[in-house]
Short mmCIF file of C-alpha atoms in Angstrom, two decimals:
data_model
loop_
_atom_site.label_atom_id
_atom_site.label_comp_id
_atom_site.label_asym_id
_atom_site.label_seq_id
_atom_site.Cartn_x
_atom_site.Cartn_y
_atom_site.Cartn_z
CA UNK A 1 20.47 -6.76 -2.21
CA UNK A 2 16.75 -6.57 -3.15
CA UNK A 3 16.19 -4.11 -6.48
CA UNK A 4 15.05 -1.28 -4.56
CA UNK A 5 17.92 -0.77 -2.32
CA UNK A 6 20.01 1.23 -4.84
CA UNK A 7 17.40 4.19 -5.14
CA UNK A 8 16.37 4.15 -1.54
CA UNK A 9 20.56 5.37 -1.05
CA UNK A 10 18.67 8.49 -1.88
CA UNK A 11 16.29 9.61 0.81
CA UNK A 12 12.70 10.10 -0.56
CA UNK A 13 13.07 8.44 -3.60
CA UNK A 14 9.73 8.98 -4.15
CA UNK A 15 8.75 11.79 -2.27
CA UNK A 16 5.63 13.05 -0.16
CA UNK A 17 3.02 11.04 0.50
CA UNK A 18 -0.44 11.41 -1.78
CA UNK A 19 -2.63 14.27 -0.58
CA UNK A 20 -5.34 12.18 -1.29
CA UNK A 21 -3.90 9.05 0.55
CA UNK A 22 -3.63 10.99 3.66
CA UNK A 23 -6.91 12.47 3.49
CA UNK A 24 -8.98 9.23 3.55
CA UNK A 25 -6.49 8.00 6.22
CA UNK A 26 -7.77 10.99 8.53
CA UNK A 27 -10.86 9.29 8.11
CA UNK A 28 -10.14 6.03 9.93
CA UNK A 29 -10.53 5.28 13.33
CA UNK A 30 -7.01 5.99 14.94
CA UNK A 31 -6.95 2.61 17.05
CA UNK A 32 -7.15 0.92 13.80
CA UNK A 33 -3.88 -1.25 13.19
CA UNK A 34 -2.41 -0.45 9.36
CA UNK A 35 -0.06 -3.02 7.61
CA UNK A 36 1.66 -1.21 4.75
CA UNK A 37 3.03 -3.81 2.29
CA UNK A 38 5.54 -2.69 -0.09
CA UNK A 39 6.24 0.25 2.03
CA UNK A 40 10.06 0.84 0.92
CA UNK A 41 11.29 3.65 2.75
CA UNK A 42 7.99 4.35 4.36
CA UNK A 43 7.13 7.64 2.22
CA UNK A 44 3.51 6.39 3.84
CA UNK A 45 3.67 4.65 7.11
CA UNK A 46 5.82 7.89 8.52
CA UNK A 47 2.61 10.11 6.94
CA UNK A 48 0.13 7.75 8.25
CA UNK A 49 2.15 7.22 11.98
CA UNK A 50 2.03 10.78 12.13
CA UNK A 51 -1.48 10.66 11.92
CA UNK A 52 -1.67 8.69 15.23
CA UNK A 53 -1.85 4.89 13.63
CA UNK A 54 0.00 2.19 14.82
CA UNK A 55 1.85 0.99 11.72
CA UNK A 56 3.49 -2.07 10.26
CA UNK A 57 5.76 -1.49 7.35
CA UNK A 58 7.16 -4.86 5.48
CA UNK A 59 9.59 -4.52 2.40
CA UNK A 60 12.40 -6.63 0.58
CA UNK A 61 14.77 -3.29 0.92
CA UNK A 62 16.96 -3.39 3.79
CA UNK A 63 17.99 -0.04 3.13
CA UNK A 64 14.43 1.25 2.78
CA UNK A 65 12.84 -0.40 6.53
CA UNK A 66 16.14 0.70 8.40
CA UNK A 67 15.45 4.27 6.91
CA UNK A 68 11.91 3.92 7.90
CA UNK A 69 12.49 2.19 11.67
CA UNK A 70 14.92 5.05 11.77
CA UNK A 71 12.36 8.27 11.22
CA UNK A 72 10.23 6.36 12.86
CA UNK A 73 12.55 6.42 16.11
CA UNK A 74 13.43 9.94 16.00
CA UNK A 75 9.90 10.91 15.64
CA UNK A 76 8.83 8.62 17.99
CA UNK A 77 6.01 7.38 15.66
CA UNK A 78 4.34 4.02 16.72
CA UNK A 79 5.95 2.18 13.17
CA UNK A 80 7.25 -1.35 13.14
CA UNK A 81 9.64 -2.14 9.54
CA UNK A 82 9.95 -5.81 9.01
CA UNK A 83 12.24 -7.00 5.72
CA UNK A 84 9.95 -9.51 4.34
CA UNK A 85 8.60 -10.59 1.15
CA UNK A 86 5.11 -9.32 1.41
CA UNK A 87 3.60 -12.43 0.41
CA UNK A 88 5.67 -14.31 3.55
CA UNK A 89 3.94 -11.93 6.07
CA UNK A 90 2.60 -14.29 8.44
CA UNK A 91 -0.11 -11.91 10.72
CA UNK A 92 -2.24 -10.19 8.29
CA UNK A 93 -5.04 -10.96 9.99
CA UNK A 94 -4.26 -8.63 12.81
CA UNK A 95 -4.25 -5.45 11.07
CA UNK A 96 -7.92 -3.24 10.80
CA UNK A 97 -6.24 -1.62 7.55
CA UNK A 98 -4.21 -2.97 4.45
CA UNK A 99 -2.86 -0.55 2.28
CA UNK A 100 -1.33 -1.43 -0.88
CA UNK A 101 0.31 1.71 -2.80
CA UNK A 102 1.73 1.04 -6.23
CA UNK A 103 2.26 -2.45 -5.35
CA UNK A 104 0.13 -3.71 -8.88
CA UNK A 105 1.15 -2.69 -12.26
CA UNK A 106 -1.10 -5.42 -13.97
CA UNK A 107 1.94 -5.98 -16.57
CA UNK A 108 1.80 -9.44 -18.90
CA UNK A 109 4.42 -10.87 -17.22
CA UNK A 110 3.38 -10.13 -13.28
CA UNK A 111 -0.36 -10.51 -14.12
CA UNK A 112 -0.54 -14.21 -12.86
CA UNK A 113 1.40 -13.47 -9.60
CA UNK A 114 -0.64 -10.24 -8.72
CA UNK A 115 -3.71 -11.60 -9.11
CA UNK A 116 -2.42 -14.63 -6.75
CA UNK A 117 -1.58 -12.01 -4.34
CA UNK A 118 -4.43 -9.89 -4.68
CA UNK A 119 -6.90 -12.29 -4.06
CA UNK A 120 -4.98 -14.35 -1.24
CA UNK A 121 -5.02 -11.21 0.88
CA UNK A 122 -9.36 -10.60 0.24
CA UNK A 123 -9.59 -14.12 1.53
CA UNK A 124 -7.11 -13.49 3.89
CA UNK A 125 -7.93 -10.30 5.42
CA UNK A 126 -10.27 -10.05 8.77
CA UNK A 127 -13.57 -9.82 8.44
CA UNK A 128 -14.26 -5.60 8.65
CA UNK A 129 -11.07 -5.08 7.45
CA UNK A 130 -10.32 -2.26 5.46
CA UNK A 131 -8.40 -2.29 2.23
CA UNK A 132 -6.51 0.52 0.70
CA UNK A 133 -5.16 -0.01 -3.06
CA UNK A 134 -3.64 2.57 -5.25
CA UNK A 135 -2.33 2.01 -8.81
CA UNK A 136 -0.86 3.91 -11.29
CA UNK A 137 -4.01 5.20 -13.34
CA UNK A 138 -5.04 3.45 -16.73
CA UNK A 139 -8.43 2.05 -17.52
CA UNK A 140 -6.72 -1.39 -18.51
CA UNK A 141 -5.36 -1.36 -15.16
CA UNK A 142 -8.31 -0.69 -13.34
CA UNK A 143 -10.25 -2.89 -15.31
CA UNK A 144 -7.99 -5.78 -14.02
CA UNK A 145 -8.01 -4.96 -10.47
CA UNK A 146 -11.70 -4.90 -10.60
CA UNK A 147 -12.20 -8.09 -12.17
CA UNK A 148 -9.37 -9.92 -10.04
CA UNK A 149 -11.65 -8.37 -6.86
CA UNK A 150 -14.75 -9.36 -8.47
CA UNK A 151 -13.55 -12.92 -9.85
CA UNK A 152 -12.05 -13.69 -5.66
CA UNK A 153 -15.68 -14.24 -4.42
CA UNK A 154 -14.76 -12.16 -1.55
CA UNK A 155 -18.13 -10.24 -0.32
CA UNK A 156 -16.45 -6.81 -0.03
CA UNK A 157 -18.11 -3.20 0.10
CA UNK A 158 -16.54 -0.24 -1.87
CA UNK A 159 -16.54 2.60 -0.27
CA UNK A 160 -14.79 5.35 -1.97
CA UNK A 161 -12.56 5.41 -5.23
CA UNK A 162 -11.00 8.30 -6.83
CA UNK A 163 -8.68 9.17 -9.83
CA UNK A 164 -6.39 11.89 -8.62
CA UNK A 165 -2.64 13.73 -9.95
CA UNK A 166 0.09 13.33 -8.18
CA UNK A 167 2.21 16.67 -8.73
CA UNK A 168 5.80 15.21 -7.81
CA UNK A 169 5.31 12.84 -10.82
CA UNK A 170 2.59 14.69 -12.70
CA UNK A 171 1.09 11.28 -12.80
CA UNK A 172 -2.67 10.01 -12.22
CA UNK A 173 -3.30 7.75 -10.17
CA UNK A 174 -6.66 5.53 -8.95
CA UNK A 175 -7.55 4.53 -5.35
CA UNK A 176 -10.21 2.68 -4.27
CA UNK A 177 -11.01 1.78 -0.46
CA UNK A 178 -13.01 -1.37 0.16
CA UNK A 179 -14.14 -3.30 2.77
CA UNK A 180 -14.50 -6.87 3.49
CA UNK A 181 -18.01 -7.72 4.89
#
């Protein structure tokens, strides 16, 4: 039973999808293929399938990706769940767009794995491909995303970032969009 599955038994567990998420998502070109690792019980994929994406969702939480396969079914929304371990996914490089919502936290004790992860997927990632990453706001932890991007050696472009609130939490939280050249 991964660690997730106990919350996902309620639907939503963590509610609506960011505004702000959604609005740079109507942005991108809607034959772009999205991989949303971490997804859970697809609070985003469902948002972002409904925008007209083709979607991959991988998460541990069996509970979570059968929710999410089965919204995605009765909505007939062009979403794939996969249970995986992010980190096992084996075709990132056919996906135009990785997003990556609340995935880092930057703590002591993850710091050495996330920044493994982090900068696997810039060297792993297409080149053009589009990467999404949202994190709970502190300076501290945008500081350390930032230097983990810089410190990869990955030529990327940034091409938006924004601190924003998200009302269901009353919590800020950071995004930045960048692109791998």
């Amino acid at each position: 039973m991964a660690i997730y599955d106990k919350y996902y038994l309620q639907e939503d567990y963590f509610g609506d999808p960011y505004p702000e998420l959604i609005e740079v998502f109507n942005g991108f070109d809607r034959n772009k293929k999205v991989l949303d690792l971490g997804c859970g019980q697809g609070r985003d994929s469902i948002a972002i399938g409904k925008l007209g994406f083709n979607v991959v969702g991988v998460d541990v939480s069996e509970v979570g990706i059968k929710q999410m396969n089965e919204t995605a079914r009765t909505n007939k929304l062009d979403i794939t769940g996969i249970v995986s371990i992010y980190t096992d996914y084996p075709t990132i490089k056919k996906h135009d767009i990785i997003l990556m919502d609340s995935m880092f936290h930057f703590y002591k004790k993850d710091l050495e794995a996330e920044t493994k992860l982090l900068t696997n997927l810039l060297h792993e990632v297409k080149d053009g491909a589009i990467i999404v990453l949202v994190v709970q706001y502190s300076k501290q932890r945008i500081k350390t995303m930032q230097k983990i991007i810089e410190a990869s050696g990955v030529s990327l472009q940034l091409k938006e970032e924004k601190i924003f609130t998200y009302q269901e939490f009353n919590s800020d939280f950071y995004m930045c969009v960048i692109q791998k050249d």
